[in-house]
Amino acid sequence: MEVYIRHLEKVLRRYVQRLQWLLSGPVLCSRTWYRQSMDRGVMMTAASGSRRLFGTVLESKVCILLDTSGSMGPYLQQVKTELVLLIWEQLWKCCDSFNLLSFAESLQSWQDTLVETTDAACHEAMQWVTHLQAQGSTSILQALLKAFSFHDLEGLYLLTDGKPDTSCSLVLNEVQKLREKRDVKVHTISLNCSDRAAVEFLRKLASFTGGRYHCPVGEDTLSKIHSLLTKGFINEKDPTLPPFEGDDLRILAQEITKARSFLWQAQSFRSQLQKKNDAEPKVSLS
């Protein structure tokens, strides 16, 4: 029982580390990029990280689809900063090739095809990001059609704050046709989790293609989680994690809850055994 409890405590510590990694993560970047980013007003702290907004990039050949419609105006500056972080923290470090595509009433692609992930390409992509502006409608279908045309594409990461300007069913049907020809996963990221219709559409789109749905955690929830991580998850009276919208965080939180339940049960059994042993009379061998 003692060995089992020690293993459960070790599992919980790893789960907590994974939760911290998904919510922030260290920024891994070159000194040159750091210096140039600061010169351009891109603020970065040691606690910042692209996984909080974009989730984890899983494939090696990817395209990032960024909604730049009018409704994205309040979020765009922060999204641009986070996108620069994504380029250096995940794409530069983990991907073989990538492309960027913004969509509103029309499409703007950084390159015509996926390009090799080099220092020079990442610097060019960062420059392209700084010029993005928010205006017009949300042409998600056109963006998906364009992205699916990129050769060797493995994964799409679609960030938006709402539903498409066309029928959601039409988008899903068209993506199904595209998927019959190419096995490309579409991972979706919602910036407006209060729009339940948009959330449901993005969940379906991700699930439909074998991708993941992600919704960044708000500042209030982050503060609560930081408090929980500081206090720990071992005792039964410790607070529980808040509900998460995104697939990765939600599944991890479920695993943490399950592990805590097993730990408390094991601790209870150990306590009962100890009481039983203490209550049994001592047998003299003399």
Short mmCIF file of C-alpha atoms in Angstrom, two decimals:
data_model
loop_
_atom_site.label_atom_id
_atom_site.label_comp_id
_atom_site.label_asym_id
_atom_site.label_seq_id
_atom_site.Cartn_x
_atom_site.Cartn_y
_atom_site.Cartn_z
CA MET A 1 0.00 0.00 0.00
CA GLU A 2 2.86 2.37 0.81
CA VAL A 3 4.48 1.69 -2.59
CA TYR A 4 1.14 2.24 -4.36
CA ILE A 5 0.62 5.57 -2.56
CA ARG A 6 4.14 6.76 -3.44
CA HIS A 7 3.51 5.95 -7.12
CA LEU A 8 0.19 7.80 -7.08
CA GLU A 9 1.82 10.85 -5.55
CA LYS A 10 4.51 10.71 -8.25
CA VAL A 11 1.83 10.48 -10.97
CA LEU A 12 0.00 13.49 -9.51
CA ARG A 13 3.20 15.55 -9.49
CA ARG A 14 3.76 14.70 -13.17
CA TYR A 15 0.17 15.59 -14.01
CA VAL A 16 0.57 18.95 -12.28
CA GLN A 17 3.80 19.62 -14.20
CA ARG A 18 1.97 18.78 -17.43
CA LEU A 19 -0.86 21.13 -16.48
CA GLN A 20 1.59 23.95 -15.84
CA TRP A 21 3.30 23.23 -19.17
CA LEU A 22 0.02 23.38 -21.08
CA LEU A 23 -1.08 26.59 -19.40
CA SER A 24 2.14 28.48 -19.99
CA GLY A 25 5.45 26.79 -20.73
CA PRO A 26 8.91 28.32 -20.98
CA VAL A 27 9.72 30.39 -24.03
CA LEU A 28 12.54 28.80 -26.01
CA CYS A 29 13.96 31.30 -28.45
CA SER A 30 17.16 32.70 -29.81
CA ARG A 31 18.77 35.78 -28.25
CA THR A 32 18.60 37.49 -31.62
CA TRP A 33 14.83 37.01 -31.78
CA TYR A 34 14.43 38.18 -28.19
CA ARG A 35 16.36 41.39 -28.91
CA GLN A 36 14.48 42.10 -32.16
CA SER A 37 11.12 41.29 -30.57
CA MET A 38 11.73 43.74 -27.76
CA ASP A 39 12.78 46.38 -30.30
CA ARG A 40 9.42 45.92 -32.02
CA GLY A 41 7.43 46.12 -28.82
CA VAL A 42 6.64 42.41 -28.54
CA MET A 43 6.51 41.92 -24.79
CA MET A 44 7.65 38.58 -23.42
CA THR A 45 7.95 37.21 -19.90
CA ALA A 46 9.39 33.97 -18.61
CA ALA A 47 5.88 32.76 -17.76
CA SER A 48 4.44 33.38 -21.20
CA GLY A 49 4.05 30.64 -23.77
CA SER A 50 2.20 29.85 -26.98
CA ARG A 51 0.49 26.72 -25.64
CA ARG A 52 -1.87 28.77 -23.52
CA LEU A 53 -3.51 30.28 -26.61
CA PHE A 54 -2.77 27.80 -29.40
CA GLY A 55 -2.44 24.53 -27.53
CA THR A 56 0.31 22.11 -28.49
CA VAL A 57 1.38 21.76 -32.14
CA LEU A 58 1.47 18.02 -32.86
CA GLU A 59 2.45 17.65 -36.52
CA SER A 60 5.69 18.52 -38.34
CA LYS A 61 4.08 20.08 -41.45
CA VAL A 62 1.46 22.65 -40.43
CA CYS A 63 -0.44 25.75 -41.41
CA ILE A 64 -1.83 28.33 -38.96
CA LEU A 65 -5.17 29.84 -40.00
CA LEU A 66 -5.82 33.17 -38.30
CA ASP A 67 -9.19 34.93 -38.25
CA THR A 68 -8.64 38.66 -38.93
CA SER A 69 -12.30 39.63 -39.36
CA GLY A 70 -13.66 42.82 -37.79
CA SER A 71 -14.79 41.09 -34.60
CA MET A 72 -11.18 40.07 -33.92
CA GLY A 73 -10.18 43.72 -33.41
CA PRO A 74 -10.11 43.65 -29.58
CA TYR A 75 -7.98 40.49 -29.55
CA LEU A 76 -5.71 40.98 -32.54
CA GLN A 77 -2.72 42.67 -30.91
CA GLN A 78 -2.49 39.99 -28.23
CA VAL A 79 -3.00 37.24 -30.83
CA LYS A 80 -0.18 38.67 -32.95
CA THR A 81 2.15 38.64 -29.94
CA GLU A 82 1.19 35.05 -29.14
CA LEU A 83 1.61 34.06 -32.79
CA VAL A 84 5.18 35.36 -32.77
CA LEU A 85 5.76 33.24 -29.67
CA LEU A 86 4.25 30.25 -31.46
CA ILE A 87 6.59 30.69 -34.42
CA TRP A 88 9.71 30.56 -32.25
CA GLU A 89 8.59 28.37 -29.38
CA GLN A 90 6.89 25.57 -31.31
CA LEU A 91 7.15 25.89 -35.10
CA TRP A 92 10.88 26.70 -35.16
CA LYS A 93 11.65 24.06 -32.55
CA CYS A 94 9.36 21.19 -33.58
CA CYS A 95 8.16 21.57 -37.18
CA ASP A 96 9.82 20.76 -40.51
CA SER A 97 7.75 23.19 -42.56
CA PHE A 98 4.91 25.68 -42.05
CA ASN A 99 2.80 28.45 -43.50
CA LEU A 100 0.54 31.21 -42.16
CA LEU A 101 -2.83 32.22 -43.59
CA SER A 102 -5.10 35.04 -42.43
CA PHE A 103 -8.74 35.20 -43.48
CA ALA A 104 -11.50 37.81 -43.37
CA GLU A 105 -13.44 38.86 -46.48
CA SER A 106 -10.38 37.74 -48.45
CA LEU A 107 -7.38 35.51 -47.82
CA GLN A 108 -3.78 36.53 -47.20
CA SER A 109 -1.18 33.79 -47.18
CA TRP A 110 2.36 34.41 -46.02
CA GLN A 111 3.73 31.99 -48.66
CA ASP A 112 2.18 30.08 -51.58
CA THR A 113 3.31 26.75 -50.11
CA LEU A 114 4.68 25.30 -46.91
CA VAL A 115 8.26 26.45 -46.40
CA GLU A 116 11.14 24.91 -44.48
CA THR A 117 11.36 26.08 -40.88
CA THR A 118 14.62 28.02 -40.84
CA ASP A 119 15.72 31.04 -38.83
CA ALA A 120 15.31 33.24 -41.90
CA ALA A 121 11.79 31.94 -42.61
CA CYS A 122 10.74 32.50 -39.01
CA HIS A 123 12.04 36.08 -39.06
CA GLU A 124 10.11 36.74 -42.30
CA ALA A 125 6.95 35.19 -40.85
CA MET A 126 7.28 37.39 -37.77
CA GLN A 127 7.49 40.48 -39.97
CA TRP A 128 4.37 39.37 -41.86
CA VAL A 129 2.44 38.93 -38.61
CA THR A 130 3.12 42.51 -37.48
CA HIS A 131 1.20 43.91 -40.46
CA LEU A 132 -2.04 41.98 -39.88
CA GLN A 133 -5.21 44.07 -39.44
CA ALA A 134 -8.79 43.20 -38.46
CA GLN A 135 -11.63 43.94 -40.88
CA GLY A 136 -14.49 42.27 -42.78
CA SER A 137 -16.32 38.97 -42.37
CA THR A 138 -15.22 35.41 -41.46
CA SER A 139 -14.51 33.29 -44.56
CA ILE A 140 -13.52 30.07 -42.79
CA LEU A 141 -14.49 27.79 -45.67
CA GLN A 142 -12.31 29.63 -48.19
CA ALA A 143 -9.40 29.51 -45.74
CA LEU A 144 -9.78 25.76 -45.24
CA LEU A 145 -10.02 25.13 -49.00
CA LYS A 146 -6.86 27.14 -49.59
CA ALA A 147 -4.94 25.47 -46.77
CA PHE A 148 -5.88 21.96 -47.92
CA SER A 149 -4.21 22.76 -51.25
CA PHE A 150 -0.77 23.02 -49.63
CA HIS A 151 1.37 20.01 -50.52
CA ASP A 152 2.48 17.67 -47.70
CA LEU A 153 0.22 19.38 -45.15
CA GLU A 154 -0.43 17.29 -42.01
CA GLY A 155 -2.15 19.63 -39.56
CA LEU A 156 -4.17 22.85 -39.57
CA TYR A 157 -4.57 25.14 -36.56
CA LEU A 158 -7.66 27.33 -36.98
CA LEU A 159 -8.03 30.28 -34.58
CA THR A 160 -11.28 32.26 -34.64
CA ASP A 161 -13.71 34.06 -32.34
CA GLY A 162 -16.95 32.95 -33.96
CA LYS A 163 -18.88 30.97 -36.54
CA PRO A 164 -18.18 31.10 -40.29
CA ASP A 165 -20.06 33.51 -42.54
CA THR A 166 -21.55 30.48 -44.33
CA SER A 167 -23.52 27.46 -43.10
CA CYS A 168 -21.68 25.39 -40.48
CA SER A 169 -23.06 22.23 -42.12
CA LEU A 170 -21.67 23.35 -45.48
CA VAL A 171 -18.19 23.80 -43.98
CA LEU A 172 -18.31 20.34 -42.36
CA ASN A 173 -19.53 18.71 -45.58
CA GLU A 174 -16.80 20.36 -47.64
CA VAL A 175 -14.14 19.35 -45.15
CA GLN A 176 -15.41 15.78 -45.30
CA LYS A 177 -14.88 15.79 -49.08
CA LEU A 178 -11.37 17.18 -48.61
CA ARG A 179 -10.57 14.56 -45.98
CA GLU A 180 -11.52 11.77 -48.37
CA LYS A 181 -8.53 12.79 -50.49
CA ARG A 182 -6.08 13.93 -47.80
CA ASP A 183 -5.66 12.93 -44.17
CA VAL A 184 -5.22 16.37 -42.62
CA LYS A 185 -6.20 17.05 -39.01
CA VAL A 186 -7.93 20.34 -38.22
CA HIS A 187 -7.26 21.61 -34.70
CA THR A 188 -9.56 24.45 -33.66
CA ILE A 189 -9.00 27.30 -31.21
CA SER A 190 -11.86 29.45 -29.92
CA LEU A 191 -11.33 32.98 -28.59
CA ASN A 192 -14.97 33.35 -27.57
CA CYS A 193 -16.08 30.42 -25.45
CA SER A 194 -19.31 32.21 -24.49
CA ASP A 195 -20.62 31.79 -28.06
CA ARG A 196 -21.89 28.25 -27.57
CA ALA A 197 -23.00 27.81 -31.19
CA ALA A 198 -19.50 28.72 -32.41
CA VAL A 199 -17.92 26.45 -29.78
CA GLU A 200 -20.10 23.53 -30.87
CA PHE A 201 -19.14 24.08 -34.51
CA LEU A 202 -15.43 24.20 -33.69
CA ARG A 203 -15.70 21.10 -31.50
CA LYS A 204 -17.39 19.20 -34.35
CA LEU A 205 -14.84 20.38 -36.90
CA ALA A 206 -11.93 19.24 -34.74
CA SER A 207 -13.51 15.92 -33.72
CA PHE A 208 -14.63 15.26 -37.28
CA THR A 209 -11.05 15.46 -38.58
CA GLY A 210 -9.26 13.75 -35.68
CA GLY A 211 -8.03 17.11 -34.34
CA ARG A 212 -8.38 18.76 -30.95
CA TYR A 213 -10.49 21.65 -29.74
CA HIS A 214 -8.75 24.26 -27.60
CA CYS A 215 -10.04 27.24 -25.64
CA PRO A 216 -7.52 29.43 -23.78
CA VAL A 217 -7.99 29.78 -20.03
CA GLY A 218 -9.01 33.21 -18.76
CA GLU A 219 -7.04 35.28 -16.28
CA ASP A 220 -9.46 34.61 -13.40
CA THR A 221 -9.24 30.85 -13.89
CA LEU A 222 -5.45 31.06 -14.21
CA SER A 223 -5.25 32.83 -10.85
CA LYS A 224 -7.35 30.12 -9.20
CA ILE A 225 -5.27 27.36 -10.76
CA HIS A 226 -2.03 29.04 -9.66
CA SER A 227 -3.35 29.03 -6.10
CA LEU A 228 -4.24 25.34 -6.36
CA LEU A 229 -0.85 24.43 -7.80
CA THR A 230 0.86 26.28 -4.97
CA LYS A 231 -1.15 24.48 -2.26
CA GLY A 232 -1.08 21.05 -3.89
CA PHE A 233 -3.62 18.33 -4.70
CA ILE A 234 -2.75 15.65 -2.18
CA ASN A 235 -5.26 16.17 0.63
CA GLU A 236 -8.90 15.27 0.17
CA LYS A 237 -9.99 18.69 1.45
CA ASP A 238 -7.96 20.52 -1.20
CA PRO A 239 -10.13 22.33 -3.80
CA THR A 240 -10.82 20.69 -7.14
CA LEU A 241 -9.76 22.01 -10.53
CA PRO A 242 -12.18 24.26 -12.40
CA PRO A 243 -13.85 22.86 -15.54
CA PHE A 244 -11.88 23.33 -18.75
CA GLU A 245 -13.29 23.83 -22.25
CA GLY A 246 -10.30 22.62 -24.28
CA ASP A 247 -9.78 18.91 -24.93
CA ASP A 248 -6.22 18.58 -23.58
CA LEU A 249 -6.84 20.45 -20.32
CA ARG A 250 -10.23 18.81 -19.78
CA ILE A 251 -8.83 15.27 -20.21
CA LEU A 252 -5.85 16.05 -17.99
CA ALA A 253 -8.10 17.50 -15.28
CA GLN A 254 -10.21 14.32 -15.40
CA GLU A 255 -7.07 12.21 -14.94
CA ILE A 256 -5.97 14.36 -12.00
CA THR A 257 -9.39 13.97 -10.38
CA LYS A 258 -9.25 10.21 -10.89
CA ALA A 259 -5.72 9.94 -9.47
CA ARG A 260 -6.70 12.01 -6.43
CA SER A 261 -9.66 9.69 -5.82
CA PHE A 262 -7.41 6.61 -5.98
CA LEU A 263 -4.92 8.28 -3.62
CA TRP A 264 -7.56 9.13 -1.02
CA GLN A 265 -8.94 5.60 -1.20
CA ALA A 266 -5.48 4.11 -0.73
CA GLN A 267 -4.77 6.44 2.19
CA SER A 268 -8.06 5.39 3.79
CA PHE A 269 -7.21 1.69 3.40
CA ARG A 270 -3.76 2.31 4.90
CA SER A 271 -5.29 4.10 7.86
CA GLN A 272 -7.74 1.23 8.46
CA LEU A 273 -4.93 -1.33 8.31
CA GLN A 274 -2.85 0.68 10.75
CA LYS A 275 -5.76 0.91 13.19
CA LYS A 276 -6.40 -2.82 12.88
CA ASN A 277 -2.75 -3.65 13.50
CA ASP A 278 -2.62 -1.30 16.49
CA ALA A 279 -5.77 -2.88 17.94
CA GLU A 280 -4.54 -6.47 17.69
CA PRO A 281 -3.02 -7.84 20.91
CA LYS A 282 0.71 -8.40 20.92
CA VAL A 283 1.64 -12.09 20.98
CA SER A 284 4.52 -12.99 23.28
CA LEU A 285 7.00 -15.55 21.97
CA SER A 286 8.28 -16.46 25.44
#
